[in-house]
Amino acid sequence: MSAVAATAGRTPVWSHPELGLHVLVDPAGAVRLGAPGQDWTSLVPLVEVTATGHGRLWSGERFVETAIGDRMVYRDHDTVLCDDRAVTTIRLTDPVCGLSAEATLQTRAGAGFLRARVRLVNEGDAPVRLESVSTLTLGGIADAGGGLDGLTLHWADNDWLAECRWRAAALREHVVPLSRRAHGHEGRGCFERSSQGSWSTGRHLPVGALTDRRGSAWLWQIESSAGWRFETGEREGAAYVALFGPDDAHHQWRHLLAPGEEFSTVPAVLVRTASGGLDAAFGELTDCRRAMRRDHPDHRTLPVIYNDYMNTLMGDPTTEKLLPLVEAAATAGAEVFVVDAGWYDDDAQGWWDAVGAWEAAPGRFPGGIREVLEAIARHGMTPGLWLEPEVVGVRSPLARTLPSEAFFRRGGLRVAEHGRHHLDLRHPAARAHLDGVVDRLVGDWGVGYLKLDYNVNIGPGTENGPESAGAGLLGHHRAHLDWMSGLLDRHPGLTLENCGSGGLRMDYAQLSVAQIQSTSDQQDLLRYPPIAAAACTAATPEQAAVWAYPQPHHTPDEIDFTLTGALLSRVHLSGFLDRMSHGRLEAVRSAIRVYKDIRSQIPRARPFWPLGLPGWGDAWIAHGLRGERSTFVTLWRRETATGHADADAARRTFPVPHLRGTRLTPVVLHPAASDAAVRWDGEAGELTVVLPRGDTAVLLRLDAAAPTGGSRDRPSPR
């Protein structure tokens, strides 16, 4: 870390040149994080805390400008080098209530990201009732003119079947100028996004950004499945950003910190890039995600996964239905075969509200489920099963045999949602039950892949004794992560998929432990492209599972369309492959061969979007990966889902800036029989593609020197 000169009597205690950030301490001991050259008054306290009896200095919707944050003063700091990372801890204290804070800033030389968290300790003689604690605050963000007018705000809406829908608006549309000179104060509001209940991404992704007209970007991520919130607003003519875990106002989170006790926030990441806009920023965030997650072989091998659920068995597996699918999936090139929901269902009233024991249904598997699992293994694939571990159906015997304290409760009553109770994994009986289930499935049955689903939003949490519901949810969330880590410690070869009704719990608390993320339950192949293209904003490409569900009745274009969309991420193959004609099955095999040829480059590639982040109704969508040796671009042209049927819309030209000035030959990797026309203008750094028919897609490779054997010349667009 380089030093920066003290400014106006303020001493730097930390700086990072790639981020363009430093932490300054003023003569009174106040500590701020911001960009060099910014007015001190535009910065916000390094740690912001609201507590009962200690509110804010300026009342409103903001969670900054808090009384405790304003009183916090510098105590000391140190930096520890750990491998290639530098971990700086800055300690502060509030002389009034005795609360001390340790703000930890973790980064590495040359990186454009910073990962932070805060640890509070009550060093006073009276309890402190916390209501919100910031993980990271940053002020002094301005455009080239020194204000907010050139800043663009980016955020992502999320919903079942419609994940990762990015939105953009001028920051001034949400943070209006209010004439501070006339009033002597900033506004009381801000732009905020937050989670609700236990689906961390049920409404929005915990990711947001600010960009300016020069291509600079500030991008952030909050790592929590138990409540999060970010806000941005104006302070002294510049923008600020504040990142939080759960709080009282939004998540019913309160935490009574007795003397001598401590509390740690959820982690958060900040990225800053000076040029390249969101593409560059998401590239840095992708690097950060890879650096912070638990290491696992799956991140490098990227096996092809077949799952029997989507548009196929849909929760109704039997031995008779599965064995032909197993053989066909192996023939297609799958390396993992997952038996999804329903394998435990022998209940005449249905399985939804009776789950919990996770025993195979004899009526579905007359020879036992091991017959199917062993058939999967004989075909050279890893057997996988679906599991929804955190719930117990209201009709399950476990709802009566497990102690009441092992379940979520509020107001002394056990919580029920959509026919399910929810386990609290802090309770030893709940954890022992699930450990026994998984050890049986993995140790006795030979399962090597578990799809961990989560299909209910249980609300604000659980009240275990005097704790608040939000504090209970955070406690369970941390126990759940510890439980998953314990599974991988005991079973190192096990692969865990994180699923939440598709992508409704798609956060990097989960993905720091789980290897794969379900991106959606979207069953319409024509509506999947904007989700597939934007999935890398929520997960690394090697963790983002995208469905490819070709069917026997599909046209060749439809088969190619659904397969192409998964080839730059994790292939989640499905469909009745066993009923396909030879030609259609060969189209599937061809796509899988392409994937296996390129997948070694995916774990180190950075995502980019040549046409910008996709809109839900966009006719053309583009998603690329910038690898170490090659650049890959997937293009979709949609008509049916968007209503764009203009024949003149068959052509699209877009820039690939990092290849400008390069001589290359574009190669169509998939579909093999594509009639796409492709032309590269190296001087302009632009690619022109013609897809003659709507509802088609193509995967391209852009190499400086195309291989002599694998490419086919393509006609140039006229």
XYZ file of C-alpha atoms in Angstrom:
718
model
C 0.000 0.000 0.000
C 1.347 3.411 -0.899
C 1.253 6.377 1.400
C -0.532 9.613 0.509
C 0.286 13.032 1.793
C -1.662 14.369 4.741
C -4.364 16.792 3.652
C -5.343 19.837 5.702
C -4.017 18.361 8.925
C -5.595 14.969 8.325
C -3.382 11.884 8.564
C -3.659 8.920 6.184
C -3.699 5.536 7.928
C -4.530 3.400 4.874
C -4.514 3.851 1.118
C -4.835 1.770 -2.009
C -3.746 3.269 -5.343
C -5.761 0.940 -7.608
C -8.940 1.780 -5.742
C -8.021 5.446 -5.460
C -9.113 5.390 -1.827
C -7.625 6.319 1.508
C -8.652 6.426 5.149
C -7.924 9.730 6.865
C -7.961 10.729 10.526
C -8.545 14.368 11.432
C -6.983 16.117 14.463
C -10.070 15.327 16.549
C -9.788 11.612 15.759
C -12.674 11.324 13.261
C -12.066 8.632 10.624
C -13.314 8.739 7.038
C -12.919 6.628 3.862
C -12.947 8.421 0.548
C -11.226 9.377 -2.676
C -8.218 11.716 -2.627
C -9.009 15.359 -3.182
C -12.603 15.202 -1.970
C -13.924 17.705 0.522
C -13.753 16.235 4.039
C -17.345 17.306 4.699
C -18.600 15.110 1.825
C -17.287 11.984 3.559
C -19.196 9.909 6.106
C -17.940 8.193 9.291
C -16.074 4.946 8.647
C -18.506 3.067 10.908
C -22.158 4.057 11.360
C -24.244 2.613 14.218
C -27.794 3.257 15.305
C -28.712 2.020 18.771
C -31.691 2.583 21.009
C -31.047 5.892 22.748
C -28.358 6.796 20.203
C -30.027 7.736 16.956
C -29.030 10.031 14.121
C -27.897 13.625 14.020
C -30.251 14.407 11.112
C -33.488 12.452 11.260
C -34.792 10.804 8.132
C -34.586 7.654 6.035
C -30.795 7.504 5.980
C -28.728 5.230 8.184
C -25.688 7.517 8.050
C -24.889 10.610 10.119
C -25.485 8.598 13.284
C -24.688 9.901 16.762
C -22.394 6.965 17.554
C -20.668 7.165 14.175
C -20.054 10.870 14.660
C -18.548 10.261 18.112
C -16.286 7.374 17.072
C -12.606 8.347 17.243
C -9.436 6.682 16.058
C -7.614 4.376 18.480
C -4.990 2.540 16.378
C -4.541 0.341 13.342
C -2.352 -2.446 11.998
C -1.840 -4.370 8.763
C -1.201 -8.097 8.532
C -0.031 -9.800 5.336
C -1.736 -13.146 4.659
C -0.541 -14.879 1.496
C -1.118 -12.272 -1.215
C -3.616 -10.261 0.817
C -3.197 -7.303 3.109
C -5.662 -7.133 6.002
C -5.824 -3.759 7.717
C -7.759 -3.351 10.962
C -8.678 0.181 12.013
C -9.905 0.503 15.597
C -12.239 3.194 16.831
C -14.077 3.885 20.055
C -17.076 5.879 21.257
C -16.121 7.584 24.543
C -19.782 8.056 25.495
C -21.226 4.514 25.423
C -17.962 2.556 25.419
C -18.624 0.866 22.109
C -15.469 0.019 20.156
C -15.307 -0.889 16.461
C -12.774 -2.778 14.399
C -13.160 -2.037 10.689
C -11.322 -4.657 8.661
C -10.291 -3.785 5.096
C -8.937 -6.685 3.043
C -7.400 -6.339 -0.408
C -4.244 -7.107 -2.338
C -1.742 -5.135 -4.351
C -2.894 -4.483 -7.905
C -6.508 -5.455 -7.199
C -9.438 -3.141 -7.768
C -11.572 -4.497 -4.935
C -11.870 -4.144 -1.187
C -13.645 -6.568 1.161
C -14.773 -5.202 4.511
C -16.532 -6.080 7.723
C -16.921 -4.509 11.164
C -16.616 -6.051 14.620
C -18.193 -4.220 17.555
C -17.249 -4.802 21.195
C -19.063 -3.319 24.163
C -16.296 -2.011 26.413
C -18.720 0.005 28.506
C -20.602 -0.879 31.671
C -24.145 -0.894 30.223
C -25.813 -2.909 27.454
C -26.112 -1.317 23.996
C -29.177 -2.235 21.928
C -27.987 -2.198 18.313
C -30.470 -1.390 15.533
C -28.155 -1.079 12.514
C -24.421 -1.384 11.888
C -22.690 -0.475 8.642
C -20.213 -2.835 7.052
C -18.748 -0.216 4.733
C -19.343 3.480 4.110
C -17.828 5.645 1.418
C -18.282 9.297 0.540
C -16.972 11.831 -1.921
C -18.124 10.086 -5.119
C -18.470 12.681 -7.871
C -18.501 12.994 -11.657
C -15.977 14.911 -13.722
C -17.657 18.198 -12.842
C -17.371 17.489 -9.129
C -21.055 16.774 -8.533
C -23.781 14.189 -9.050
C -25.179 15.276 -12.422
C -23.057 12.855 -14.473
C -23.518 9.816 -12.223
C -25.648 6.849 -13.296
C -27.168 4.496 -10.745
C -27.436 0.753 -11.466
C -29.390 -1.872 -9.552
C -30.958 -5.269 -10.272
C -34.540 -6.311 -9.666
C -35.134 -9.989 -8.983
C -38.159 -12.245 -8.992
C -39.089 -15.858 -9.489
C -38.577 -16.693 -13.184
C -37.251 -13.162 -13.827
C -33.873 -12.922 -12.125
C -31.026 -10.426 -12.654
C -33.041 -7.663 -14.358
C -30.662 -4.714 -14.310
C -31.966 -1.158 -14.279
C -30.169 2.137 -14.819
C -31.151 5.733 -14.148
C -29.458 9.039 -13.623
C -28.699 9.344 -9.924
C -30.362 12.751 -10.041
C -33.675 11.073 -10.869
C -33.648 9.547 -7.374
C -31.505 12.034 -5.458
C -32.773 15.467 -6.446
C -30.911 18.749 -5.780
C -32.530 20.545 -2.841
C -30.537 23.786 -2.531
C -28.458 23.114 0.568
C -27.416 26.760 0.513
C -31.003 27.810 1.184
C -31.774 25.215 3.856
C -28.433 24.466 5.505
C -29.090 20.723 5.302
C -29.069 17.805 2.898
C -32.288 15.950 2.166
C -33.633 13.366 4.553
C -33.986 10.596 1.962
C -31.812 8.382 -0.199
C -32.030 5.675 -2.827
C -32.140 2.302 -1.096
C -32.598 -1.341 -1.923
C -33.015 -4.131 0.616
C -34.066 -7.722 1.068
C -37.236 -8.917 2.756
C -37.475 -12.114 4.763
C -35.324 -15.168 4.136
C -35.166 -14.944 0.341
C -32.113 -12.712 0.123
C -32.683 -12.022 -3.574
C -36.452 -12.328 -3.686
C -36.770 -8.661 -4.701
C -33.323 -7.378 -5.659
C -29.737 -8.521 -5.962
C -27.461 -7.353 -3.115
C -25.353 -5.620 -5.765
C -25.388 -2.045 -7.056
C -23.201 0.472 -8.849
C -22.523 4.077 -9.726
C -20.814 4.994 -13.000
C -19.804 8.292 -14.570
C -19.415 9.552 -18.126
C -15.669 8.894 -18.134
C -16.181 5.159 -17.614
C -15.341 5.114 -13.914
C -17.386 2.693 -11.834
C -18.109 2.039 -8.173
C -19.629 -1.419 -7.697
C -20.637 -3.082 -4.439
C -21.870 -6.415 -3.106
C -23.282 -7.422 0.300
C -22.813 -11.033 1.419
C -25.849 -11.977 3.468
C -28.755 -14.412 3.335
C -30.268 -12.927 6.488
C -31.047 -9.361 5.513
C -29.128 -6.629 3.704
C -29.588 -3.040 2.630
C -27.636 -0.457 0.680
C -28.260 3.237 0.323
C -26.803 6.052 -1.705
C -27.514 9.739 -1.481
C -25.997 13.200 -1.498
C -23.705 14.755 1.067
C -22.093 18.160 0.511
C -22.389 17.967 -3.269
C -21.035 14.423 -3.667
C -22.536 10.958 -3.480
C -22.055 8.504 -0.638
C -22.703 4.757 -0.424
C -23.424 2.808 2.765
C -23.687 -0.978 2.965
C -25.499 -2.840 5.760
C -26.558 -6.287 6.841
C -29.936 -6.642 8.572
C -31.428 -3.729 10.510
C -34.424 -3.072 12.723
C -36.467 -0.956 10.302
C -36.329 -3.429 7.400
C -35.638 -6.837 8.959
C -36.755 -6.717 12.616
C -33.090 -7.078 13.587
C -32.009 -5.862 17.002
C -29.042 -7.108 18.979
C -28.530 -6.481 22.688
C -24.776 -6.179 23.209
C -23.990 -6.717 26.874
C -20.717 -5.447 28.393
C -17.853 -7.574 27.104
C -19.856 -9.051 24.219
C -19.140 -8.584 20.530
C -20.980 -8.569 17.214
C -19.629 -8.874 13.662
C -21.376 -7.580 10.564
C -21.851 -9.491 7.340
C -19.041 -8.899 4.799
C -19.302 -6.556 1.826
C -17.169 -5.831 -1.230
C -16.424 -2.527 -2.949
C -14.944 -2.324 -6.451
C -13.601 0.789 -8.089
C -12.380 1.004 -11.679
C -11.143 4.183 -13.391
C -12.245 3.128 -16.893
C -14.161 0.419 -18.671
C -17.486 1.014 -16.918
C -19.507 -1.882 -15.583
C -17.669 -4.479 -17.668
C -14.372 -3.655 -15.962
C -16.010 -3.439 -12.546
C -17.735 -6.813 -12.844
C -14.425 -8.263 -14.010
C -12.833 -7.115 -10.744
C -15.787 -8.397 -8.738
C -15.493 -11.768 -10.478
C -11.834 -11.947 -9.439
C -12.817 -11.069 -5.869
C -15.525 -13.721 -5.754
C -13.052 -16.339 -6.906
C -10.499 -15.263 -4.315
C -12.885 -15.293 -1.342
C -14.853 -18.524 -1.852
C -13.995 -21.947 -0.494
C -11.744 -23.832 -2.897
C -13.230 -26.880 -4.600
C -12.287 -29.026 -7.639
C -15.675 -28.330 -9.240
C -14.588 -24.724 -9.869
C -11.940 -26.032 -12.265
C -13.430 -29.187 -13.791
C -16.948 -27.883 -14.590
C -18.636 -31.247 -15.211
C -21.773 -31.265 -17.342
C -24.847 -31.753 -15.140
C -28.051 -33.462 -16.233
C -31.056 -32.777 -13.988
C -34.348 -34.580 -14.553
C -36.621 -31.769 -13.376
C -36.993 -28.817 -15.716
C -39.558 -29.397 -18.476
C -39.028 -33.131 -17.973
C -40.071 -35.219 -14.949
C -41.034 -32.130 -12.916
C -40.860 -33.857 -9.531
C -42.242 -37.243 -10.616
C -39.230 -39.585 -10.883
C -39.492 -43.373 -10.948
C -37.065 -46.154 -11.798
C -38.950 -46.795 -15.033
C -38.685 -43.158 -16.131
C -35.151 -42.560 -14.928
C -33.185 -45.493 -16.352
C -33.732 -44.495 -20.014
C -32.846 -40.899 -19.150
C -29.669 -42.045 -17.416
C -28.508 -43.881 -20.523
C -29.426 -41.000 -22.829
C -27.762 -38.389 -20.602
C -24.543 -40.384 -20.560
C -24.690 -40.733 -24.332
C -25.144 -36.956 -24.626
C -21.998 -36.363 -22.560
C -23.344 -35.611 -19.072
C -20.972 -36.247 -16.160
C -23.371 -35.697 -13.244
C -26.963 -36.967 -13.125
C -29.263 -35.378 -10.544
C -32.548 -36.953 -9.500
C -34.509 -33.869 -8.565
C -37.594 -33.443 -6.371
C -40.048 -36.237 -5.664
C -37.729 -39.209 -5.069
C -38.998 -39.451 -1.451
C -42.711 -39.114 -2.293
C -45.010 -42.017 -1.463
C -47.702 -39.923 0.203
C -51.223 -40.131 -1.191
C -51.799 -36.500 -0.197
C -48.631 -35.272 -1.910
C -45.110 -34.643 -0.699
C -45.003 -30.877 -0.297
C -46.124 -30.685 3.334
C -44.817 -34.136 4.349
C -41.079 -33.804 3.636
C -38.342 -34.010 6.229
C -37.205 -37.617 6.639
C -35.647 -37.851 3.146
C -36.124 -41.583 2.691
C -36.561 -43.036 -0.793
C -40.143 -43.864 -1.800
C -40.551 -47.669 -2.277
C -43.469 -47.142 -4.640
C -41.281 -45.129 -6.992
C -38.276 -47.423 -6.783
C -39.417 -51.073 -6.467
C -35.792 -52.241 -6.509
C -34.679 -49.414 -4.229
C -33.262 -46.056 -5.215
C -29.775 -47.517 -5.160
C -30.656 -49.337 -8.376
C -30.914 -45.948 -10.085
C -27.911 -44.431 -8.332
C -25.755 -47.428 -9.225
C -26.938 -47.220 -12.844
C -25.834 -43.589 -12.910
C -22.401 -44.568 -11.604
C -22.089 -47.457 -14.090
C -22.622 -44.967 -16.894
C -19.669 -42.956 -15.644
C -21.685 -40.171 -14.019
C -21.758 -38.862 -10.454
C -25.133 -39.549 -8.777
C -26.937 -36.501 -7.410
C -30.090 -35.885 -5.385
C -32.335 -32.915 -4.652
C -32.788 -31.933 -1.005
C -34.577 -29.104 0.772
C -32.820 -29.446 4.119
C -34.069 -26.438 6.090
C -37.767 -27.328 5.978
C -39.967 -29.966 7.593
C -43.509 -30.456 6.307
C -46.315 -29.799 8.764
C -47.503 -33.411 8.249
C -44.048 -34.938 8.631
C -43.471 -37.112 11.726
C -40.382 -34.998 12.386
C -42.643 -32.038 13.074
C -43.701 -33.910 16.210
C -40.500 -35.713 17.189
C -37.963 -32.881 16.963
C -38.038 -30.473 19.925
C -39.970 -27.258 19.495
C -36.786 -25.232 19.981
C -35.349 -26.813 16.813
C -37.842 -24.844 14.685
C -38.408 -21.186 13.857
C -40.818 -19.583 16.310
C -42.271 -16.123 16.730
C -44.356 -14.982 19.662
C -43.941 -18.431 21.187
C -45.639 -20.091 18.201
C -43.998 -22.327 15.633
C -43.855 -20.619 12.248
C -45.562 -22.307 9.296
C -45.354 -21.141 5.684
C -46.824 -22.885 2.634
C -47.223 -26.116 4.588
C -43.695 -26.123 6.018
C -41.922 -25.484 9.294
C -38.369 -24.186 9.273
C -35.436 -25.722 11.139
C -33.120 -23.558 13.239
C -29.678 -25.021 12.594
C -28.294 -23.527 15.774
C -30.159 -26.270 17.635
C -28.124 -29.493 17.989
C -31.126 -31.722 17.249
C -31.809 -29.975 13.951
C -28.186 -30.185 12.900
C -27.804 -33.802 14.006
C -30.886 -34.736 11.974
C -29.506 -33.159 8.788
C -25.995 -34.472 9.354
C -27.462 -37.959 9.620
C -29.444 -37.497 6.404
C -26.489 -36.275 4.359
C -24.053 -38.818 5.775
C -26.523 -41.535 4.756
C -27.021 -40.173 1.247
C -23.339 -39.558 0.625
C -21.661 -42.219 2.750
C -24.111 -45.083 2.260
C -25.815 -44.315 -1.062
C -22.782 -42.923 -2.903
C -24.316 -39.555 -3.764
C -21.680 -37.030 -4.865
C -23.877 -34.024 -5.690
C -26.624 -32.379 -3.639
C -28.986 -29.759 -5.001
C -29.984 -27.794 -1.889
C -33.260 -26.029 -2.600
C -35.130 -23.399 -0.563
C -38.747 -22.820 -1.568
C -40.337 -20.773 1.222
C -39.776 -17.255 2.452
C -40.123 -17.823 6.177
C -40.393 -14.120 6.983
C -38.257 -12.017 9.327
C -36.827 -14.946 11.276
C -37.151 -16.649 14.631
C -37.315 -15.460 18.227
C -35.234 -17.790 20.337
C -35.793 -16.470 23.842
C -35.418 -12.684 24.037
C -33.729 -12.272 20.645
C -35.392 -10.375 17.804
C -36.658 -12.263 14.777
C -33.978 -10.747 12.553
C -31.226 -11.688 14.976
C -32.557 -15.237 14.971
C -32.480 -15.353 11.166
C -28.885 -14.100 11.137
C -27.934 -16.711 13.735
C -29.533 -19.491 11.708
C -27.937 -18.176 8.500
C -24.476 -18.361 10.017
C -25.184 -21.820 11.404
C -26.415 -22.916 7.974
C -23.149 -21.799 6.343
C -21.219 -23.621 9.058
C -23.314 -26.751 8.459
C -22.552 -26.699 4.721
C -18.865 -26.201 5.446
C -18.996 -29.181 7.806
C -20.482 -31.350 5.057
C -17.622 -30.459 2.727
C -15.070 -31.058 5.488
C -16.425 -34.586 6.010
C -17.086 -35.266 2.321
C -14.464 -33.340 0.299
C -15.641 -34.785 -2.998
C -19.242 -33.646 -2.497
C -20.565 -30.823 -4.706
C -23.265 -28.497 -3.367
C -25.681 -26.553 -5.544
C -27.401 -23.553 -3.986
C -30.978 -23.145 -5.170
C -33.784 -20.983 -3.886
C -36.820 -21.507 -6.089
C -34.376 -20.786 -8.867
C -32.378 -17.668 -7.997
C -34.152 -16.273 -4.926
C -31.224 -16.839 -2.541
C -28.408 -15.938 -4.921
C -25.887 -14.208 -2.657
C -22.198 -14.636 -1.936
C -22.730 -15.750 1.616
C -24.120 -18.948 0.081
C -21.732 -18.969 -2.862
C -18.658 -18.604 -0.707
C -19.407 -22.205 0.373
C -21.622 -23.772 -2.322
C -20.029 -24.578 -5.664
C -22.950 -23.932 -8.019
C -25.851 -21.481 -8.106
C -29.220 -22.128 -9.702
C -30.035 -19.037 -11.753
C -33.752 -19.524 -12.451
C -36.759 -21.824 -12.755
C -37.694 -20.142 -16.062
C -39.224 -22.819 -18.316
C -39.695 -20.686 -21.442
C -36.536 -21.030 -23.507
C -37.223 -17.701 -25.251
C -37.393 -15.809 -21.951
C -34.244 -17.329 -20.450
C -31.621 -15.305 -22.432
C -31.714 -12.097 -20.337
C -31.322 -14.222 -17.201
C -28.520 -16.330 -18.656
C -26.689 -13.275 -20.008
C -26.866 -11.355 -16.716
C -26.220 -14.313 -14.411
C -22.525 -13.413 -14.189
C -23.477 -10.237 -12.328
C -24.684 -12.464 -9.494
C -22.246 -15.403 -9.701
C -18.984 -16.304 -11.372
C -19.581 -17.974 -14.758
C -18.305 -21.312 -13.457
C -20.878 -21.189 -10.643
C -23.890 -19.980 -12.648
C -26.078 -22.938 -13.639
C -28.156 -22.267 -16.758
C -30.834 -24.690 -17.927
C -30.619 -26.215 -21.405
C -33.750 -28.297 -21.952
C -34.009 -29.532 -25.555
C -37.074 -31.641 -26.326
C -37.908 -34.270 -28.964
C -40.580 -32.012 -30.496
C -38.317 -28.956 -30.726
C -37.221 -27.636 -34.079
C -33.472 -27.619 -34.782
C -33.424 -23.865 -34.096
C -35.115 -24.353 -30.718
C -32.681 -27.094 -29.710
C -29.714 -24.944 -30.698
C -31.226 -21.892 -28.961
C -31.651 -23.523 -25.552
C -28.264 -25.241 -25.682
C -26.284 -22.188 -26.827
C -27.430 -20.099 -23.877
C -25.714 -22.372 -21.337
C -22.318 -22.778 -22.979
C -20.554 -19.873 -21.233
C -21.654 -20.890 -17.741
C -22.574 -24.241 -16.133
C -24.627 -26.517 -18.330
C -27.739 -27.762 -16.550
C -28.964 -30.203 -19.201
C -32.511 -31.557 -19.071
C -35.219 -32.710 -21.463
C -36.461 -36.087 -22.699
C -33.213 -37.022 -24.397
C -34.269 -40.677 -24.424
C -37.124 -39.894 -26.824
C -35.057 -37.904 -29.318
C -34.294 -38.851 -32.880
C -30.681 -39.591 -33.703
C -30.271 -36.210 -35.393
C -31.666 -34.220 -32.485
C -29.594 -36.137 -29.937
C -26.511 -35.538 -32.070
C -27.234 -31.790 -31.900
C -27.142 -32.078 -28.114
C -23.919 -34.076 -28.231
C -22.367 -31.485 -30.528
C -23.128 -28.667 -28.086
C -21.709 -30.635 -25.160
C -18.529 -31.338 -27.129
C -18.112 -27.611 -27.724
C -18.602 -26.939 -24.025
C -15.999 -29.504 -23.035
C -13.556 -27.949 -25.509
C -13.868 -24.449 -24.025
C -14.710 -25.030 -20.366
C -11.093 -24.998 -19.201
C -11.001 -21.275 -20.037
C -14.188 -20.343 -18.173
C -12.834 -20.434 -14.564
C -10.344 -17.641 -15.312
C -12.411 -15.602 -17.757
C -14.054 -12.266 -17.012
C -17.592 -11.474 -18.187
C -18.545 -8.554 -20.400
C -21.670 -7.394 -22.239
C -21.051 -5.952 -25.727
C -24.609 -4.589 -25.966
C -24.786 -3.578 -22.320
C -26.574 -5.472 -19.576
C -29.694 -7.045 -21.090
C -33.207 -5.722 -20.766
C -36.077 -8.134 -20.243
C -37.619 -7.285 -23.609
C -34.455 -6.810 -25.673
C -34.554 -8.367 -29.132
C -30.751 -8.755 -29.245
C -28.768 -9.885 -26.220
C -25.022 -10.421 -26.016
C -22.872 -11.924 -23.294
C -19.159 -12.515 -23.517
C -16.255 -14.029 -21.610
C -12.775 -12.595 -21.949
C -10.440 -15.532 -21.418
C -6.702 -15.827 -21.244
C -6.428 -17.222 -24.785
C -9.778 -16.512 -26.400
C -12.759 -14.228 -26.239
C -16.195 -15.856 -26.454
C -19.482 -14.130 -27.278
C -23.003 -15.557 -27.154
C -25.652 -13.692 -29.166
C -29.395 -14.228 -29.052
C -31.877 -12.760 -31.525
C -35.404 -12.982 -30.152
C -38.692 -12.340 -31.959
C -41.492 -14.329 -30.317
C -40.784 -13.202 -26.744
C -40.243 -9.570 -27.708
C -42.528 -8.923 -30.671
C -39.594 -7.802 -32.839
C -40.245 -9.386 -36.233
C -38.572 -6.764 -38.447
C -36.509 -8.482 -41.160
C -34.122 -5.518 -41.141
C -33.313 -6.347 -37.505
C -31.305 -9.420 -38.536
C -28.019 -7.507 -38.353
C -26.264 -6.170 -35.270
C -22.920 -4.391 -34.919
C -21.313 -3.964 -31.526
C -17.900 -3.090 -30.098
C -15.401 -5.445 -28.490
C -13.003 -2.759 -27.185
C -10.327 -5.024 -25.739
C -9.736 -6.519 -29.212
C -9.552 -3.222 -31.099
C -6.559 -3.214 -33.441
C -6.385 -7.018 -33.500
C -6.501 -9.082 -36.653
C -8.648 -12.126 -36.085
C -11.018 -14.545 -37.729
C -14.343 -15.025 -35.898
C -15.245 -18.683 -35.488
C -18.791 -19.953 -35.019
C -18.522 -22.647 -32.352
C -22.215 -23.462 -32.085
C -24.541 -24.327 -33.729
C -22.427 -26.406 -36.074
C -24.807 -25.776 -38.987
C -25.350 -22.090 -38.270
C -25.972 -19.776 -41.210
C -24.809 -16.781 -39.211
C -22.693 -14.256 -41.125
C -19.889 -12.654 -39.104
C -17.456 -9.848 -39.961
C -14.721 -8.328 -37.784
C -13.528 -4.725 -38.223
C -10.228 -4.703 -36.340
C -9.557 -1.003 -36.816
C -12.873 -0.034 -35.240
C -12.902 -3.002 -32.878
C -16.422 -3.909 -33.993
C -18.132 -7.188 -34.757
C -21.057 -7.378 -37.165
C -23.299 -10.436 -36.961
C -26.281 -11.399 -39.082
C -28.719 -14.010 -37.785
C -31.177 -14.445 -40.674
C -33.987 -15.908 -38.554
C -35.513 -14.765 -35.319
C -35.364 -16.867 -32.147
C -31.868 -18.124 -32.937
C -28.567 -17.907 -31.100
C -24.886 -18.361 -31.825
C -21.674 -18.818 -29.853
C -18.558 -17.182 -31.328
C -14.888 -17.446 -30.546
C -12.636 -14.488 -31.329
C -8.970 -15.491 -31.575
C -6.047 -13.610 -33.004
C -5.244 -16.758 -34.966
C -8.041 -19.205 -35.646
C -7.122 -22.908 -35.529
C -6.731 -24.468 -38.944
C -8.928 -27.498 -38.371
C -11.888 -26.415 -36.291
C -13.138 -23.253 -37.975
C -15.379 -22.744 -40.952
C -15.341 -19.636 -43.098
C -18.471 -17.597 -42.668
C -19.994 -15.307 -45.278
C -19.494 -11.648 -44.494
C -22.574 -9.541 -43.808
C -23.347 -7.324 -46.782
